[in-house]
Short mmCIF file of C-alpha atoms and ligand atoms in Angstrom, two decimals:
data_model
loop_
_atom_site.label_atom_id
_atom_site.label_comp_id
_atom_site.label_asym_id
_atom_site.label_seq_id
_atom_site.Cartn_x
_atom_site.Cartn_y
_atom_site.Cartn_z
CA MET A 1 -30.74 -4.45 9.91
CA PHE A 2 -31.41 -1.86 12.64
CA LEU A 3 -29.12 1.12 12.08
CA ILE A 4 -28.00 3.48 14.80
CA GLN A 5 -26.14 6.66 13.98
CA CYS A 6 -22.91 7.10 15.90
CA PRO A 7 -22.26 10.86 16.13
CA TRP A 8 -18.72 10.16 14.87
CA CYS A 9 -18.82 7.07 12.65
CA GLY A 10 -22.24 7.48 11.07
CA ASN A 11 -24.86 4.81 10.51
CA ARG A 12 -23.80 1.38 11.71
CA ALA A 13 -25.57 -1.87 12.46
CA GLU A 14 -26.96 -2.31 15.96
CA THR A 15 -24.67 -5.32 16.46
CA GLU A 16 -21.71 -2.92 16.75
CA TYR A 17 -23.24 -1.21 19.78
CA ARG A 18 -23.84 -1.89 23.42
CA TYR A 19 -26.92 -0.50 25.14
CA GLY A 20 -26.28 1.62 28.21
CA GLY A 21 -29.75 2.11 29.65
CA GLU A 22 -31.76 5.25 30.26
CA ALA A 23 -29.85 8.50 29.80
CA GLY A 24 -29.74 11.52 32.04
CA ILE A 25 -29.52 9.74 35.39
CA SER A 26 -26.84 11.34 37.49
CA ARG A 27 -25.38 9.96 40.66
CA PRO A 28 -26.69 11.79 43.75
CA LYS A 29 -24.09 14.24 45.06
CA ASP A 30 -24.52 13.16 48.67
CA PRO A 31 -25.69 9.51 48.86
CA ASP A 32 -25.63 9.57 52.68
CA ALA A 33 -28.38 12.16 52.71
CA LEU A 34 -30.73 9.90 50.79
CA SER A 35 -33.44 7.68 52.23
CA ASP A 36 -33.38 4.00 51.27
CA ALA A 37 -36.30 4.62 48.93
CA GLU A 38 -34.52 7.48 47.18
CA TRP A 39 -31.32 5.48 46.87
CA SER A 40 -33.07 2.45 45.42
CA ASP A 41 -34.96 4.73 43.06
CA TYR A 42 -31.61 6.01 41.77
CA LEU A 43 -30.12 2.52 41.56
CA PHE A 44 -32.94 0.41 40.20
CA TYR A 45 -35.97 2.35 38.98
CA ARG A 46 -36.20 3.47 35.38
CA SER A 47 -39.00 5.28 33.53
CA ASN A 48 -39.58 2.55 30.90
CA PRO A 49 -41.89 4.72 28.76
CA ARG A 50 -44.02 3.70 25.83
CA GLY A 51 -42.78 6.14 23.20
CA ALA A 52 -39.93 8.64 23.27
CA HIS A 53 -36.96 7.50 25.34
CA LYS A 54 -33.52 9.03 25.84
CA GLU A 55 -30.91 6.34 26.17
CA LEU A 56 -27.16 5.77 26.27
CA TRP A 57 -25.35 3.72 23.67
CA ASN A 58 -21.70 2.77 23.33
CA HIS A 59 -20.18 2.15 19.92
CA ALA A 60 -18.43 -0.96 21.26
CA GLN A 61 -17.07 -2.44 18.04
CA GLY A 62 -16.36 0.95 16.50
CA CYS A 63 -14.96 4.10 18.09
CA ARG A 64 -15.92 2.92 21.62
CA ARG A 65 -17.50 6.29 22.53
CA TRP A 66 -20.66 6.82 24.56
CA PHE A 67 -23.45 8.97 23.16
CA GLU A 68 -27.16 9.54 23.56
CA VAL A 69 -30.03 8.45 21.37
CA GLU A 70 -33.65 9.56 21.40
CA ARG A 71 -35.60 6.47 20.35
CA ASP A 72 -39.25 5.61 20.20
CA THR A 73 -39.66 2.37 22.14
CA VAL A 74 -42.71 1.36 20.08
CA SER A 75 -41.62 2.10 16.50
CA TYR A 76 -37.86 2.00 17.22
CA LYS A 77 -37.59 5.17 15.15
CA ILE A 78 -34.60 7.23 16.24
CA ALA A 79 -35.38 10.94 16.39
CA ARG A 80 -31.77 11.98 16.96
CA SER A 81 -28.43 10.86 18.25
CA TYR A 82 -25.87 13.24 19.68
CA LYS A 83 -22.63 13.54 21.60
CA LEU A 84 -22.87 13.84 25.37
CA ALA A 85 -21.39 17.32 25.07
CA ASP A 86 -24.40 18.32 22.95
CA ARG A 87 -27.06 16.85 25.20
CA ASN A 88 -28.43 20.22 26.20
CA SER A 89 -28.56 21.64 22.72
CA GLU A 90 -31.03 20.91 19.99
CA SER A 91 -28.29 20.11 17.47
CA GLY A 92 -27.45 16.61 16.37
CA SER A 93 -29.37 14.51 13.91
CA MET B 1 17.95 -5.68 14.55
CA SER B 2 18.39 -8.45 17.06
CA ASP B 3 16.06 -11.43 16.94
CA SER B 4 14.47 -10.60 20.27
CA SER B 5 13.14 -7.32 18.88
CA ARG B 6 11.38 -9.02 15.99
CA ARG B 7 7.60 -8.94 15.95
CA LEU B 8 6.28 -12.23 14.68
CA HIS B 9 2.63 -12.74 13.78
CA GLY B 10 2.48 -16.14 15.48
CA LEU B 11 0.50 -17.85 12.70
CA GLU B 12 3.33 -20.10 11.51
CA PHE B 13 1.28 -23.16 12.40
CA PHE B 14 -1.67 -21.89 10.39
CA LEU B 15 0.59 -21.22 7.38
CA ARG B 16 2.10 -24.70 7.61
CA SER B 17 -1.38 -26.21 7.69
CA GLN B 18 -2.15 -24.60 4.34
CA GLN B 19 -2.90 -27.03 1.56
CA ARG B 20 -1.28 -26.60 -1.83
CA PRO B 21 -1.62 -22.97 -2.82
CA ASP B 22 -4.70 -22.47 -4.92
CA THR B 23 -3.84 -20.68 -8.15
CA LYS B 24 -7.26 -19.83 -9.56
CA ALA B 25 -7.10 -16.70 -11.72
CA SER B 26 -9.44 -14.72 -9.47
CA GLY B 27 -7.53 -15.71 -6.39
CA ILE B 28 -7.13 -13.67 -3.25
CA HIS B 29 -3.68 -12.96 -1.95
CA ALA B 30 -3.47 -12.80 1.80
CA ARG B 31 -0.30 -11.84 3.56
CA ILE B 32 0.25 -12.11 7.27
CA LEU B 33 2.86 -9.54 8.16
CA ASP B 34 5.79 -9.80 10.55
CA ASP B 35 7.60 -6.86 12.09
CA VAL B 36 4.76 -4.36 12.10
CA THR B 37 4.71 -1.73 14.82
CA HIS B 38 1.34 -0.67 16.20
CA VAL B 39 1.19 2.39 18.42
CA ASN B 40 -2.03 3.55 20.02
CA LEU B 41 -1.96 7.31 20.35
CA ARG B 42 -4.39 9.52 22.24
CA GLY B 43 -4.50 13.27 22.54
CA ASN B 44 -6.36 16.42 21.63
CA SER B 45 -6.15 17.14 17.91
CA ASN B 46 -7.24 20.74 18.60
CA ASP B 47 -4.05 21.23 20.59
CA ALA B 48 -1.52 22.74 18.17
CA GLU B 49 1.39 21.61 20.32
CA PHE B 50 0.19 18.01 20.27
CA ASN B 51 -0.18 18.10 16.49
CA ARG B 52 3.25 19.66 16.03
CA GLY B 53 4.86 16.99 18.19
CA VAL B 54 3.12 14.15 16.39
CA GLU B 55 4.00 15.55 12.98
CA LYS B 56 7.61 16.05 13.99
CA VAL B 57 7.94 12.34 14.83
CA LEU B 58 5.67 10.81 12.18
CA GLY B 59 6.20 13.27 9.33
CA GLN B 60 2.48 13.27 8.60
CA ALA B 61 -0.63 14.76 10.11
CA LEU B 62 -3.24 12.83 12.07
CA PRO B 63 -6.49 12.19 10.20
CA VAL B 64 -9.30 14.00 12.02
CA GLU B 65 -12.07 12.83 9.69
CA PRO B 66 -13.79 9.73 11.16
CA ASN B 67 -13.35 6.46 9.27
CA THR B 68 -10.25 7.59 7.40
CA VAL B 69 -6.66 6.42 7.31
CA SER B 70 -3.70 8.59 6.35
CA ILE B 71 -1.46 6.54 4.10
CA ARG B 72 2.11 7.70 3.85
CA GLU B 73 5.27 6.38 5.52
CA SER B 74 2.99 5.17 8.31
CA HIS B 75 -0.64 4.23 8.12
CA ILE B 76 -2.45 6.36 10.69
CA TYR B 77 -5.96 5.14 11.38
CA TRP B 78 -8.65 7.30 12.96
CA LEU B 79 -10.01 5.25 15.88
CA GLY B 80 -12.00 7.90 17.71
CA PRO B 81 -12.20 11.68 18.20
CA ASP B 82 -9.04 11.60 20.33
CA GLU B 83 -7.51 8.27 19.39
CA TRP B 84 -5.39 6.94 16.53
CA LEU B 85 -3.51 3.79 15.57
CA VAL B 86 -0.12 4.27 13.95
CA VAL B 87 0.97 1.28 11.90
CA SER B 88 4.55 1.30 10.67
CA LYS B 89 6.78 -1.19 8.90
CA ALA B 90 9.83 1.06 8.95
CA ALA B 91 13.06 -0.53 10.13
CA ASP B 92 13.32 1.96 13.01
CA SER B 93 9.65 1.56 14.00
CA PRO B 94 10.33 -0.49 17.17
CA GLY B 95 11.53 2.84 18.65
CA LEU B 96 8.49 4.77 17.46
CA ALA B 97 6.57 4.70 20.74
CA THR B 98 9.62 5.93 22.64
CA ARG B 99 10.18 8.75 20.16
CA LEU B 100 6.53 9.81 20.46
CA GLU B 101 6.64 9.56 24.24
CA ASN B 102 9.75 11.71 24.46
CA THR B 103 8.36 14.35 22.14
CA LEU B 104 4.92 14.47 23.81
CA ARG B 105 6.29 14.23 27.34
CA ASN B 106 4.81 17.52 28.56
CA ILE B 107 1.67 17.42 26.45
CA HIS B 108 -1.60 15.84 27.59
CA SER B 109 -1.46 12.59 25.62
CA SER B 110 -1.00 8.85 25.83
CA VAL B 111 1.28 6.57 23.80
CA ASN B 112 1.12 2.79 23.96
CA ASP B 113 3.05 0.27 21.90
CA ILE B 114 0.51 -2.49 21.29
CA SER B 115 2.44 -4.29 18.52
CA GLY B 116 2.49 -7.54 20.45
CA GLY B 117 -1.28 -7.59 20.75
CA GLN B 118 -2.29 -7.22 17.13
CA VAL B 119 -1.82 -9.01 13.83
CA THR B 120 -1.86 -7.35 10.41
CA PHE B 121 -3.12 -8.98 7.23
CA THR B 122 -3.10 -7.50 3.75
CA LEU B 123 -5.72 -8.78 1.34
CA SER B 124 -5.76 -8.18 -2.39
CA GLY B 125 -7.42 -9.65 -5.44
CA GLU B 126 -10.58 -8.74 -7.28
CA ASN B 127 -12.94 -10.68 -5.02
CA VAL B 128 -11.73 -9.38 -1.68
CA GLU B 129 -14.75 -7.11 -1.20
CA ARG B 130 -17.11 -10.00 -1.82
CA VAL B 131 -15.45 -12.09 0.84
CA LEU B 132 -15.41 -9.28 3.40
CA ASN B 133 -19.02 -8.39 2.60
CA LYS B 134 -20.04 -11.91 3.55
CA ALA B 135 -19.61 -11.34 7.25
CA CYS B 136 -19.43 -7.62 7.90
CA THR B 137 -22.15 -4.95 7.91
CA ILE B 138 -19.82 -2.40 6.29
CA ASP B 139 -20.18 -2.13 2.51
CA PHE B 140 -16.73 -2.67 1.01
CA ASP B 141 -17.85 -2.07 -2.56
CA ALA B 142 -15.32 -0.04 -4.57
CA GLY B 143 -17.86 2.76 -5.06
CA THR B 144 -18.30 3.40 -1.34
CA PHE B 145 -15.20 2.12 0.45
CA LYS B 146 -12.37 3.96 -1.29
CA PRO B 147 -8.63 4.15 -0.68
CA GLY B 148 -8.09 6.09 2.53
CA HIS B 149 -11.33 4.81 4.04
CA CYS B 150 -11.30 2.62 7.13
CA ALA B 151 -13.78 1.16 9.56
CA GLN B 152 -13.78 -0.55 12.90
CA SER B 153 -16.47 -3.18 12.88
CA GLY B 154 -17.14 -6.87 13.33
CA LEU B 155 -16.04 -9.48 10.80
CA ALA B 156 -17.54 -12.91 11.43
CA LYS B 157 -18.04 -11.81 15.07
CA ALA B 158 -14.40 -10.74 15.55
CA SER B 159 -13.68 -7.06 16.18
CA VAL B 160 -11.57 -5.79 13.31
CA LEU B 161 -10.08 -2.66 11.82
CA ILE B 162 -10.15 -2.64 8.02
CA GLY B 163 -8.65 0.00 5.75
CA CYS B 164 -8.49 0.32 1.99
CA ILE B 165 -4.88 1.26 1.45
CA GLU B 166 -4.38 1.14 -2.32
CA GLN B 167 -6.12 2.09 -5.53
CA SER B 168 -5.75 -1.56 -6.56
CA ARG B 169 -8.18 -2.64 -3.85
CA THR B 170 -5.69 -3.77 -1.27
CA PHE B 171 -7.07 -3.94 2.24
CA GLU B 172 -5.28 -3.94 5.53
CA LEU B 173 -7.05 -6.05 8.15
CA ILE B 174 -6.00 -5.67 11.76
CA VAL B 175 -7.20 -8.00 14.49
CA ARG B 176 -6.37 -8.81 18.06
CA ARG B 177 -3.65 -11.42 18.18
CA SER B 178 -5.87 -13.94 19.96
CA PHE B 179 -8.39 -13.68 17.10
CA ALA B 180 -5.84 -13.91 14.28
CA ASP B 181 -5.89 -17.68 13.87
CA TYR B 182 -9.69 -17.71 13.89
CA VAL B 183 -9.93 -14.86 11.35
CA ALA B 184 -7.33 -16.53 9.11
CA ARG B 185 -9.30 -19.77 9.17
CA TRP B 186 -12.54 -17.92 8.53
CA LEU B 187 -10.95 -16.16 5.52
CA ARG B 188 -9.64 -19.43 4.14
CA HIS B 189 -13.09 -20.96 4.40
CA ALA B 190 -15.05 -17.93 3.15
CA ALA B 191 -12.76 -17.39 0.15
CA ARG B 192 -12.47 -21.03 -0.87
CA HIS B 193 -14.52 -20.56 -4.06
CA HIS B 194 -12.28 -17.74 -5.23
CA GLY B 195 -9.06 -19.44 -4.27
CA ILE B 196 -6.99 -17.89 -1.51
CA GLU B 197 -3.30 -18.09 -0.89
CA PHE B 198 -1.69 -17.09 2.39
CA ARG B 199 1.90 -16.00 2.64
ZN1 ZN C 1 -18.47 5.36 16.48
#
């Protein structure tokens, strides 16, 4: 069983969650100012690293909140999971 | 109370399809409850005014600890950091949402009566944990899942809210109405070796 720690509910099975893709991608403030390449980069291109990856998860069958997880894409080891409000701090576990 | 205000669980057909009640000693007693009010409540539990208003209407404080349920006149389940489910069987509970709405009118909050969308089961008997453990990743063992604990999770693929509401290992199981028949049938099948009786 692959456990993910919800910042509120604690460790729960992966089956309770929904994956939300790479974290930290914000919508461009002025889409009209973007070139087609820049816009498609925002829409479609993701870093897909081998190793540490920050990603969004939703606790779909639990508290239904979004949060961020720092996961190693090779070992699946989760370094930390934290509330979106804490994304710029080093807290969280 | 007029008949039109009654809140029926809708599983009468399931109950009629029950074979002779099984009376094995270790049996599980399942009750499907009628006339239960469910109110979904959202707000900021750090807002003293919100808390005061809620307590004035409910007579009990909201649980702020995740995965806990406050068990008094109402059962108040923690659903999220700003969301609770109030479950009440009180005779005046059909007016609960209106009373909360009126009291919280000028406070940032949301009150929704979702009674018609949910079905409440109570499960008791010494083997209840074993049956629930069959198809849920939460550990319902008496040592870890104590009275006042609750969890939203999946039971046999259905999204459920389960709370331990009594020292005597009685569980409240809340499911979406459209899943109630399926969950009841799953319970009947999963508990067949222990004997299960629905009322
Ligand atoms: Zn959660």
